[in-house]
Amino acid sequence: MNSTPKKLFVRSYGCQMNVYDAQRMADALAPEGYVETASADDADLVILNTCHIREKAAEKVYSELGRMRELRTERKANGGGDLTIAVAGCVAQAEGAEIMKRARGVDLVVGPQSYHRLPDLLAKAKTGKVVDTDFPVEDKFAALPAASREKTLARGPAAFLTVQEGCDKFCTFCVVPYTRGAEVSRSVAQIVAEAERLADHGVREISLLGQNVNAFHGEGPDGKVWGLGRLLERIAKIPGVARLRYTTSHPRDMDDELIAAHRDLKELMPYLHLPVQSGSDRILGMMNRGHTAADYLKLIDRIRAAQPDLALSSDFITGFPGETDEDFEATMDLVRKVGFASTFSFKYSARPGTPAADMDAQVPEQVRSMRLYALQALLEEQRQAFNASCVGREMDVLFDRKGRHDGQVAGRSPYLQPVQVEADGIGIGDVVTVRILSNGTNSLFGEPVDTAARTNSRMEAVA
Ligand code: 5AD
Ligand code: SF4
C-alpha cells in the first residue's frame, strides 16, 4: 500500500444502486491506498457515478466533466498534483467511447459490471485513455473486497445490499435493460455472508436492492432457486438485523411468498415501493408493463390484506407518447383509489434506443409538465395526509444521524419518513419507540416514549 493516501471523490447521481456501487468502488480502491474525501477540490481521483434514466440526469454529467477539467487545469497552473477523471455508472455503460469524444479530459470510462477491475483499469489509464464497458464472465461481487468495519460504521446503521442487477421487463420507455443488462441474481450464500458482515459491523437495517428486486431468483443453499420472500426470511434471522426493506419492485413479480413475508416478518418494514407508472390500461399496454390498472389495484388489496399497516410508494410518468387527457385522468383516478404515502413522479423523457422514443404522438413538453404538476399536487396532498395521520401514534425509529440542531437526533420511521427528536442519550444505531408530536414539511417531530426500552447496540453516542 502507498504510504501517502490518495484521495478519492465519488459523486453519485440517480438511484440507490449507485449509492451502493459508489461504496463498493471505494472498497475496491481502499487496498490501493485511496481514502474518500468529501469534495473534488482535494481529490486525486474523481469518479462521476452517472445515471442515464432521463435526459436531464445524463446531460448533467457533461457539465460536471467540464468543471472537473477546469479544476485540473487550474490545479496544474498552480503547481498542484494531477487529477484523474473517471466516468462510471449507466451513462458510462450506454455511451462508452462517446464520452471520451464528447468530453476531453476523461481518463477512464468504466461500466457497472467492471468495478472490481478498477485498480487495474486505473493503472492502465496512466498511459492512455481506457474504456471498459464489458459484461465480464467473472463474478464481480465475489471479486469486490468487503468494506472494513470502520467504513461500515462511518456509513451508518442503515445499509444497502445489492441482490440482483439488470432487468428483463423491457418497459418501452426505459434504458435499464440496455444499460444494466439481463436480470442476474446473486447466490443466497453470498448475500447472507454480506448481510452477516454488515450486521456484525453494527448495521441494523438492510435494504435489499435490485433494478427489479422482486424478480430475484438466486441459488439457495439447498441447490433450489429462492425467491425474494425466502431470502428476506433468511436474512431476518441474522442476529442484529432489526429492519429489512427492498426496492425496486415490479407488480408482476409480487408472488405469494413475498406477500406472505409482509404478513410474517416483523423485521420487514411496512413500506413498499411498487411502481405503477400509469393508471391507463392503454398506456400501460404501450409501456409493455404487462399489467392493467385493475391488476395493480387487486394486488394492492392482497398485500394490504397481508399487512394492513402499509405505506405505499410508486413511480409515475406523465406524458408518455400518445397519453390523452383521459389517460391522464385514469392515472389520477388510480392515485385517488390507492392513496400513496410518498412517491416519485417524472415527465416522460425520450431515451435514445428505447421503443417509446420512436413512437408517434410524442406529447408536447408543456402538456407533460402541466400533468406532472397536477399529479404532484394530488400526491403531495396524500403524502401530507399520511404524515398527519401519524401524529399521536407511537412508532419505532432507527436513529441514523445527528439532527440539524444541537441535541437533535434524526432517524427513519418504519414508513421511511424522516423523524427528528430532541433527546439526550440516543445513539446512532438505536431503535427507539417515539411518540409523534407534530408533522413538518419534510420531517415528523417526536419524543421518546420510554428511555429504558431503548436497545443498546448503538454505533456511536451522539455528543
Ligand atoms: N422518462 C421518464 N421517467 C422514466 N423512468 C424511467 N424511464 C423514464 C423515462 N424515459 C422513471 C420510471 C421508473 C423510474 C426509476 O424512473 O418511473 O420507475
Ligand atoms: Fe425499467 Fe423498471 Fe421497467 Fe425494468 S421494470 S424496464 S427497470 S422501468
Coordinates of C-alpha atoms and ligand atoms in Angstrom, one line a residue:
M1 CA 0.0 0.0 0.0
N2 CA 1.1 3.5 -0.7
S3 CA 2.3 5.4 2.3
T4 CA 0.7 8.8 1.5
P5 CA -3.0 8.2 1.0
K6 CA -4.5 9.2 -2.3
K7 CA -7.9 10.9 -2.2
L8 CA -11.0 9.7 -3.9
F9 CA -14.1 11.6 -4.5
V10 CA -17.2 9.8 -5.9
R11 CA -20.2 11.8 -7.0
S12 CA -23.3 9.6 -7.4
Y13 CA -26.3 10.5 -9.4
G14 CA -29.6 8.6 -9.7
C15 CA -30.8 5.6 -7.7
Q16 CA -29.8 3.8 -4.5
M17 CA -28.0 1.2 -6.6
N18 CA -25.5 3.9 -7.5
V19 CA -25.0 4.7 -3.8
Y20 CA -24.2 1.1 -3.1
D21 CA -21.9 0.9 -6.2
A22 CA -20.1 4.1 -5.0
Q23 CA -19.3 2.4 -1.7
R24 CA -18.1 -0.8 -3.5
M25 CA -15.8 1.3 -5.8
A26 CA -14.3 3.0 -2.7
D27 CA -13.9 -0.5 -1.1
A28 CA -12.2 -1.8 -4.3
L29 CA -9.8 1.2 -4.2
A30 CA -9.0 1.1 -0.5
P31 CA -6.3 -1.5 -0.9
E32 CA -4.6 0.8 -3.4
G33 CA -4.3 3.4 -0.8
Y34 CA -7.3 5.6 -1.6
V35 CA -9.3 7.3 1.1
E36 CA -12.5 9.0 0.5
T37 CA -12.8 12.8 0.6
A38 CA -16.0 14.9 0.6
S39 CA -15.0 17.3 -2.3
A40 CA -13.4 17.2 -5.7
D41 CA -11.1 20.1 -4.7
D42 CA -8.5 17.9 -2.8
A43 CA -9.1 14.7 -4.7
D44 CA -6.5 12.8 -6.8
L45 CA -9.2 10.7 -8.4
V46 CA -12.8 11.8 -9.2
I47 CA -15.4 9.3 -10.2
L48 CA -18.7 10.5 -11.6
N49 CA -21.1 7.7 -11.0
T50 CA -23.8 8.5 -13.5
C51 CA -27.5 7.9 -14.2
H52 CA -28.9 7.5 -17.7
I53 CA -32.6 7.1 -16.8
R54 CA -33.7 10.6 -18.0
E55 CA -32.1 13.0 -20.4
K56 CA -31.6 15.6 -17.7
A57 CA -29.6 13.3 -15.5
A58 CA -27.5 12.1 -18.3
E59 CA -26.7 15.7 -19.5
K60 CA -25.6 16.8 -16.1
V61 CA -22.6 14.6 -16.4
Y62 CA -21.1 16.6 -19.3
S63 CA -21.3 19.9 -17.5
E64 CA -19.8 18.3 -14.4
L65 CA -17.0 16.9 -16.6
G66 CA -16.3 20.4 -17.9
R67 CA -15.9 21.6 -14.3
M68 CA -13.6 18.8 -13.5
R69 CA -11.4 19.5 -16.5
E70 CA -11.2 23.2 -15.4
L71 CA -10.3 22.1 -11.9
R72 CA -7.4 20.0 -13.3
T73 CA -6.1 22.9 -15.5
E74 CA -6.3 25.3 -12.6
R75 CA -4.5 22.9 -10.3
K76 CA -1.7 22.4 -12.8
A77 CA -1.4 26.1 -13.3
N78 CA -0.9 26.5 -9.6
G79 CA 1.8 23.8 -9.5
G80 CA -0.6 21.2 -7.8
G81 CA -0.8 17.5 -8.4
D82 CA -2.7 15.7 -11.1
L83 CA -6.4 14.8 -11.1
T84 CA -7.6 11.6 -12.7
I85 CA -11.2 11.8 -14.0
A86 CA -13.3 8.7 -14.4
V87 CA -16.9 8.2 -15.5
A88 CA -18.8 5.2 -14.1
G89 CA -22.5 4.1 -13.9
C90 CA -25.1 3.9 -16.6
V91 CA -24.0 6.8 -18.8
A92 CA -20.6 5.1 -19.0
Q93 CA -22.2 1.8 -19.9
A94 CA -24.6 3.4 -22.5
E95 CA -22.3 5.9 -24.1
G96 CA -18.8 4.3 -23.6
A97 CA -16.3 5.7 -26.0
E98 CA -18.7 8.5 -27.0
I99 CA -17.9 10.1 -23.6
M100 CA -14.2 10.3 -24.5
K101 CA -15.1 12.0 -27.7
R102 CA -17.6 14.5 -26.2
A103 CA -15.7 15.3 -23.0
R104 CA -12.0 15.6 -23.5
G105 CA -10.1 15.1 -20.3
V106 CA -11.8 11.9 -19.2
D107 CA -9.1 9.3 -18.4
L108 CA -11.3 6.3 -17.7
V109 CA -14.8 5.1 -18.6
V110 CA -16.0 2.1 -16.6
G111 CA -19.3 0.3 -16.7
P112 CA -21.1 -1.1 -13.6
Q113 CA -20.1 -4.7 -14.3
S114 CA -16.4 -3.9 -14.2
Y115 CA -15.9 -2.1 -10.8
H116 CA -13.9 -5.0 -9.4
R117 CA -11.3 -4.2 -12.2
L118 CA -10.9 -0.6 -11.1
P119 CA -7.3 -0.9 -9.7
D120 CA -6.1 -2.5 -13.0
L121 CA -8.0 0.0 -15.1
L122 CA -6.6 3.0 -13.2
A123 CA -3.1 1.6 -13.7
K124 CA -3.7 1.3 -17.4
A125 CA -5.2 4.8 -17.5
K126 CA -1.9 6.2 -16.5
T127 CA -0.6 5.5 -20.0
G128 CA -3.6 6.2 -22.1
K129 CA -7.4 6.5 -22.1
V130 CA -9.3 3.4 -21.1
V131 CA -12.9 2.3 -21.8
D132 CA -14.3 -0.9 -20.1
T133 CA -18.0 -1.5 -20.6
D134 CA -17.8 -5.3 -20.8
F135 CA -20.1 -7.7 -19.2
P136 CA -17.3 -9.9 -17.8
V137 CA -17.7 -13.6 -17.1
E138 CA -16.1 -13.4 -13.7
D139 CA -18.3 -12.7 -10.7
K140 CA -17.9 -9.0 -9.9
F141 CA -19.4 -9.4 -6.4
A142 CA -17.0 -12.2 -5.5
A143 CA -14.1 -10.1 -6.7
L144 CA -15.0 -6.9 -4.9
P145 CA -13.4 -6.6 -1.4
A146 CA -15.6 -6.1 1.6
A147 CA -15.7 -2.8 3.5
S148 CA -13.7 -2.5 6.7
R149 CA -15.6 -2.3 10.0
E150 CA -14.6 1.4 10.3
K151 CA -16.0 2.2 6.8
T152 CA -19.3 0.4 7.5
L153 CA -19.6 2.2 10.8
A154 CA -19.0 5.6 9.1
R155 CA -21.7 4.8 6.5
G156 CA -24.3 4.5 9.3
P157 CA -26.7 1.8 10.6
A158 CA -28.9 1.6 7.5
A159 CA -27.1 -0.1 4.7
F160 CA -27.8 -1.1 1.1
L161 CA -27.1 -4.6 -0.3
T162 CA -27.5 -5.4 -4.0
V163 CA -29.1 -8.8 -4.5
Q164 CA -29.9 -8.6 -8.2
E165 CA -29.0 -6.5 -11.2
G166 CA -30.5 -5.9 -14.6
C167 CA -34.0 -6.2 -15.9
D168 CA -35.8 -8.4 -18.4
K169 CA -39.0 -6.4 -18.5
F170 CA -38.3 -4.0 -21.3
C171 CA -40.7 -1.3 -20.5
T172 CA -40.7 0.7 -23.7
F173 CA -39.6 4.0 -22.0
C174 CA -36.7 2.5 -20.0
V175 CA -33.0 2.3 -20.7
V176 CA -32.2 -0.1 -17.8
P177 CA -32.4 -3.4 -19.7
Y178 CA -29.8 -1.9 -22.0
T179 CA -27.5 -0.2 -19.5
R180 CA -27.7 -2.8 -16.7
G181 CA -28.3 -5.8 -19.0
A182 CA -30.2 -9.0 -18.4
E183 CA -31.5 -9.9 -14.9
V184 CA -28.9 -11.6 -12.8
S185 CA -29.3 -12.7 -9.2
R186 CA -26.5 -13.2 -6.6
S187 CA -26.5 -16.5 -4.7
V188 CA -28.2 -16.7 -1.3
A189 CA -24.9 -17.7 0.3
Q190 CA -23.1 -14.7 -1.0
I191 CA -25.9 -12.3 0.1
V192 CA -26.2 -13.8 3.5
A193 CA -22.4 -13.6 4.0
E194 CA -22.5 -9.9 3.2
A195 CA -25.6 -9.3 5.4
E196 CA -23.9 -11.1 8.3
R197 CA -20.8 -9.0 7.9
L198 CA -22.9 -5.8 7.8
A199 CA -24.8 -6.9 11.0
D200 CA -21.6 -7.8 12.7
H201 CA -20.3 -4.3 11.9
G202 CA -23.3 -2.7 13.6
V203 CA -25.8 -2.3 10.8
R204 CA -29.4 -2.5 12.0
E205 CA -31.3 -2.0 8.7
I206 CA -30.6 -3.6 5.4
S207 CA -32.3 -2.5 2.2
L208 CA -32.0 -5.2 -0.5
L209 CA -31.5 -3.6 -3.9
G210 CA -32.1 -4.5 -7.4
Q211 CA -33.4 -2.9 -10.6
N212 CA -36.1 -5.4 -10.4
V213 CA -35.5 -6.7 -6.9
N214 CA -38.6 -8.9 -6.6
A215 CA -37.6 -10.8 -9.7
F216 CA -34.8 -12.1 -7.5
H217 CA -34.2 -15.8 -8.2
G218 CA -30.8 -16.7 -6.5
E219 CA -29.4 -20.1 -6.0
G220 CA -30.3 -21.3 -2.4
P221 CA -28.0 -23.3 -0.1
D222 CA -30.3 -26.3 -0.9
G223 CA -29.5 -26.0 -4.6
K224 CA -33.0 -24.8 -5.4
V225 CA -33.9 -21.4 -6.7
W226 CA -35.0 -19.0 -3.9
G227 CA -37.3 -16.0 -4.4
L228 CA -37.2 -12.7 -2.6
G229 CA -39.7 -13.8 0.1
R230 CA -37.5 -16.7 1.2
L231 CA -34.4 -14.6 1.0
L232 CA -35.9 -11.9 3.3
E233 CA -37.0 -14.6 5.8
R234 CA -33.4 -16.0 5.9
I235 CA -31.8 -12.5 6.4
A236 CA -34.3 -11.7 9.1
K237 CA -32.8 -14.5 11.2
I238 CA -29.4 -12.8 11.3
P239 CA -28.7 -11.5 14.8
G240 CA -28.6 -7.7 14.9
V241 CA -30.8 -7.2 11.8
A242 CA -33.7 -5.2 13.1
R243 CA -35.2 -4.0 9.9
L244 CA -35.4 -5.1 6.3
R245 CA -36.6 -3.2 3.1
Y246 CA -36.4 -3.9 -0.6
T247 CA -36.5 -1.8 -3.7
T248 CA -37.5 -1.5 -6.6
S249 CA -40.2 -4.0 -7.4
H250 CA -42.4 -4.8 -10.4
P251 CA -46.1 -5.6 -9.8
R252 CA -45.8 -8.7 -11.9
D253 CA -43.2 -10.2 -9.6
M254 CA -45.1 -9.8 -6.3
D255 CA -45.5 -13.5 -5.6
D256 CA -47.4 -15.2 -2.7
E257 CA -44.2 -15.9 -0.7
L258 CA -43.2 -12.2 -0.9
I259 CA -46.7 -11.1 0.1
A260 CA -46.7 -13.5 3.0
A261 CA -43.3 -12.1 4.1
H262 CA -45.1 -8.8 4.7
R263 CA -47.5 -10.6 7.0
D264 CA -45.0 -12.8 8.8
L265 CA -41.7 -11.0 9.2
K266 CA -41.7 -8.3 11.9
E267 CA -38.3 -7.2 10.5
L268 CA -39.8 -6.4 7.1
M269 CA -40.9 -2.7 7.3
P270 CA -44.5 -1.9 6.4
Y271 CA -43.4 0.1 3.4
L272 CA -43.5 -0.9 -0.2
H273 CA -42.3 0.9 -3.3
L274 CA -44.2 -0.6 -6.2
P275 CA -44.1 1.5 -9.3
V276 CA -47.3 1.6 -11.4
Q277 CA -46.2 4.3 -13.9
S278 CA -49.7 5.0 -15.2
G279 CA -53.4 4.3 -14.4
S280 CA -54.5 3.9 -18.1
D281 CA -54.6 0.4 -19.5
R282 CA -54.0 1.7 -23.0
I283 CA -50.8 3.5 -21.8
L284 CA -49.7 0.5 -19.6
G285 CA -50.0 -1.6 -22.7
M286 CA -47.9 0.8 -24.8
M287 CA -45.4 0.8 -22.0
N288 CA -45.2 -3.0 -22.1
R289 CA -45.8 -3.2 -18.4
G290 CA -47.7 -6.5 -18.5
H291 CA -50.4 -5.5 -16.1
T292 CA -53.6 -3.4 -16.1
A293 CA -54.7 -0.8 -13.6
A294 CA -57.2 -3.3 -12.2
D295 CA -54.4 -5.9 -11.7
Y296 CA -52.4 -3.3 -9.7
L297 CA -55.4 -2.4 -7.5
K298 CA -56.2 -6.1 -6.9
L299 CA -52.5 -6.7 -6.0
I300 CA -52.6 -3.8 -3.5
D301 CA -55.7 -5.3 -1.9
R302 CA -53.9 -8.6 -1.5
I303 CA -50.8 -7.0 0.0
R304 CA -52.9 -4.8 2.3
A305 CA -54.8 -7.9 3.4
A306 CA -51.5 -9.5 4.4
Q307 CA -50.2 -6.3 6.1
P308 CA -52.9 -3.7 6.7
D309 CA -50.4 -1.2 8.1
L310 CA -48.7 -0.5 4.8
A311 CA -47.3 2.7 3.4
L312 CA -47.3 2.6 -0.3
S313 CA -44.9 4.3 -2.7
S314 CA -44.8 4.4 -6.5
D315 CA -43.2 5.9 -9.6
F316 CA -45.3 7.7 -12.2
I317 CA -44.6 9.0 -15.7
T318 CA -46.7 11.8 -17.2
G319 CA -46.9 12.5 -20.9
F320 CA -45.9 9.1 -22.2
P321 CA -46.3 9.1 -26.1
G322 CA -50.0 9.1 -27.0
E323 CA -51.2 9.9 -23.5
T324 CA -54.5 11.7 -23.7
D325 CA -56.3 13.8 -21.1
E326 CA -58.5 10.8 -20.5
D327 CA -55.4 8.5 -19.9
F328 CA -54.0 11.0 -17.5
E329 CA -57.3 11.2 -15.7
A330 CA -57.1 7.4 -15.3
T331 CA -53.8 7.9 -13.5
M332 CA -55.3 10.5 -11.2
D333 CA -58.1 8.1 -10.5
L334 CA -55.8 5.2 -9.6
V335 CA -53.9 7.5 -7.3
R336 CA -57.2 8.5 -5.5
K337 CA -58.1 4.9 -5.2
V338 CA -54.8 3.7 -3.7
G339 CA -53.6 6.6 -1.5
F340 CA -49.9 6.8 -1.5
A341 CA -47.6 7.8 1.4
S342 CA -44.7 9.0 -0.8
T343 CA -43.9 8.8 -4.4
F344 CA -41.6 9.7 -7.3
S345 CA -43.1 11.2 -10.5
F346 CA -41.5 12.3 -13.7
K347 CA -42.4 13.7 -17.0
Y348 CA -41.7 11.4 -19.8
S349 CA -38.2 11.8 -21.3
A350 CA -37.5 10.1 -24.6
R351 CA -34.4 8.0 -24.3
P352 CA -32.5 7.1 -27.5
G353 CA -32.7 3.4 -28.4
T354 CA -35.9 2.7 -26.4
P355 CA -39.1 1.8 -28.4
A356 CA -41.1 4.7 -26.9
A357 CA -38.7 7.3 -28.3
D358 CA -39.7 6.3 -31.8
M359 CA -43.5 6.2 -31.1
D360 CA -45.8 8.7 -32.8
A361 CA -47.7 11.3 -30.9
Q362 CA -44.9 12.4 -28.5
V363 CA -46.7 14.7 -26.0
P364 CA -45.6 18.4 -26.0
E365 CA -43.3 19.4 -23.2
Q366 CA -45.8 21.9 -21.8
V367 CA -48.5 19.2 -21.5
R368 CA -46.2 16.8 -19.9
S369 CA -45.3 19.5 -17.3
M370 CA -48.9 20.5 -16.7
R371 CA -49.9 17.0 -16.0
L372 CA -46.9 16.4 -13.8
Y373 CA -47.8 19.5 -11.7
A374 CA -51.4 18.3 -11.3
L375 CA -50.3 14.8 -10.4
Q376 CA -47.7 16.0 -7.9
A377 CA -50.3 18.3 -6.2
L378 CA -52.5 15.3 -5.6
L379 CA -49.6 13.1 -4.5
E380 CA -48.3 15.8 -2.1
E381 CA -51.8 16.1 -0.6
Q382 CA -51.8 12.3 0.0
R383 CA -48.3 12.4 1.5
Q384 CA -49.2 15.2 3.9
A385 CA -52.4 13.3 4.8
F386 CA -50.4 10.2 5.6
N387 CA -47.9 12.2 7.7
A388 CA -50.7 13.9 9.5
S389 CA -52.3 10.5 10.3
C390 CA -49.0 9.6 12.1
V391 CA -49.3 12.4 14.6
G392 CA -50.2 11.0 18.0
R393 CA -49.0 7.5 17.0
E394 CA -46.1 5.7 18.6
M395 CA -43.6 4.1 16.2
D396 CA -40.1 2.7 16.3
V397 CA -37.5 5.0 14.8
L398 CA -34.0 3.9 13.8
F399 CA -31.7 6.8 14.5
D400 CA -29.1 7.2 11.8
R401 CA -27.7 10.7 12.0
K402 CA -27.4 13.8 14.1
G403 CA -30.2 16.3 13.7
R404 CA -29.9 19.8 12.3
H405 CA -29.6 21.4 15.8
D406 CA -27.5 20.5 18.8
G407 CA -29.1 17.8 20.9
Q408 CA -31.3 16.7 18.0
V409 CA -31.1 13.2 16.5
A410 CA -32.7 12.1 13.3
G411 CA -33.9 8.8 12.0
R412 CA -36.4 7.0 9.9
S413 CA -39.9 5.7 10.8
P414 CA -41.0 2.2 9.7
Y415 CA -42.6 4.1 6.8
L416 CA -39.3 5.7 5.8
Q417 CA -40.4 9.2 7.0
P418 CA -37.6 11.3 8.5
V419 CA -38.2 11.8 12.2
Q420 CA -36.4 14.4 14.4
V421 CA -36.2 14.0 18.2
E422 CA -34.7 16.2 20.8
A423 CA -33.4 13.9 23.5
D424 CA -30.2 13.2 25.3
G425 CA -28.6 9.8 25.2
I426 CA -30.0 8.5 21.9
G427 CA -27.2 6.9 19.9
I428 CA -26.8 6.4 16.2
G429 CA -28.0 2.9 15.6
D430 CA -30.6 2.9 18.4
V431 CA -34.1 1.8 17.6
V432 CA -36.4 3.8 19.9
T433 CA -40.1 4.0 20.3
V434 CA -41.1 7.5 19.6
R435 CA -44.4 9.3 20.0
I436 CA -45.1 11.6 17.0
L437 CA -46.0 15.1 18.2
S438 CA -46.1 17.1 15.0
N439 CA -45.8 17.0 11.3
G440 CA -43.4 19.4 9.4
T441 CA -43.0 19.8 5.7
N442 CA -40.4 17.1 5.4
S443 CA -40.0 15.5 8.8
L444 CA -42.0 14.3 11.7
F445 CA -41.1 15.5 15.2
G446 CA -41.5 13.3 18.2
E447 CA -40.3 12.3 21.7
P448 CA -39.0 9.0 23.0
V449 CA -41.8 7.0 24.8
D450 CA -39.7 5.1 27.2
T451 CA -36.0 5.7 27.5
A452 CA -35.4 2.4 29.3
A453 CA -36.9 0.4 26.4
R454 CA -34.1 1.5 24.1
T455 CA -31.9 -1.1 22.5
N456 CA -28.3 -0.6 23.3
S457 CA -26.5 -1.6 20.2
R458 CA -25.6 1.9 19.2
M459 CA -22.8 2.7 16.8
E460 CA -21.7 5.9 18.2
A461 CA -23.0 8.1 21.0
V462 CA -24.4 11.4 19.9
A463 CA -22.3 14.2 21.5
Ligands
5AD1 N1 -38.8 9.1 -18.7 C1 -39.3 9.4 -17.5 N2 -39.2 8.7 -16.5 C2 -38.6 7.5 -16.6 N3 -38.4 6.5 -15.7 C3 -37.7 5.5 -16.3 N4 -37.5 5.8 -17.6 C4 -38.1 7.1 -17.8 C5 -38.2 7.9 -18.9 N5 -37.7 7.6 -20.1 C6 -38.9 6.5 -14.3 C7 -39.8 5.4 -14.1 C8 -39.0 4.4 -13.2 C9 -38.1 5.4 -12.5 C10 -36.9 4.8 -11.9 O1 -37.8 6.4 -13.5 O2 -40.9 5.9 -13.4 O3 -39.8 3.6 -12.4
SF4_2 FE1 -37.1 -0.1 -16.5 FE2 -38.2 -0.9 -14.1 FE3 -39.4 -1.4 -16.5 FE4 -37.2 -2.8 -15.8 S1 -39.2 -2.9 -14.8 S2 -37.6 -1.8 -17.8 S3 -36.0 -1.2 -14.7 S4 -39.0 0.6 -15.5

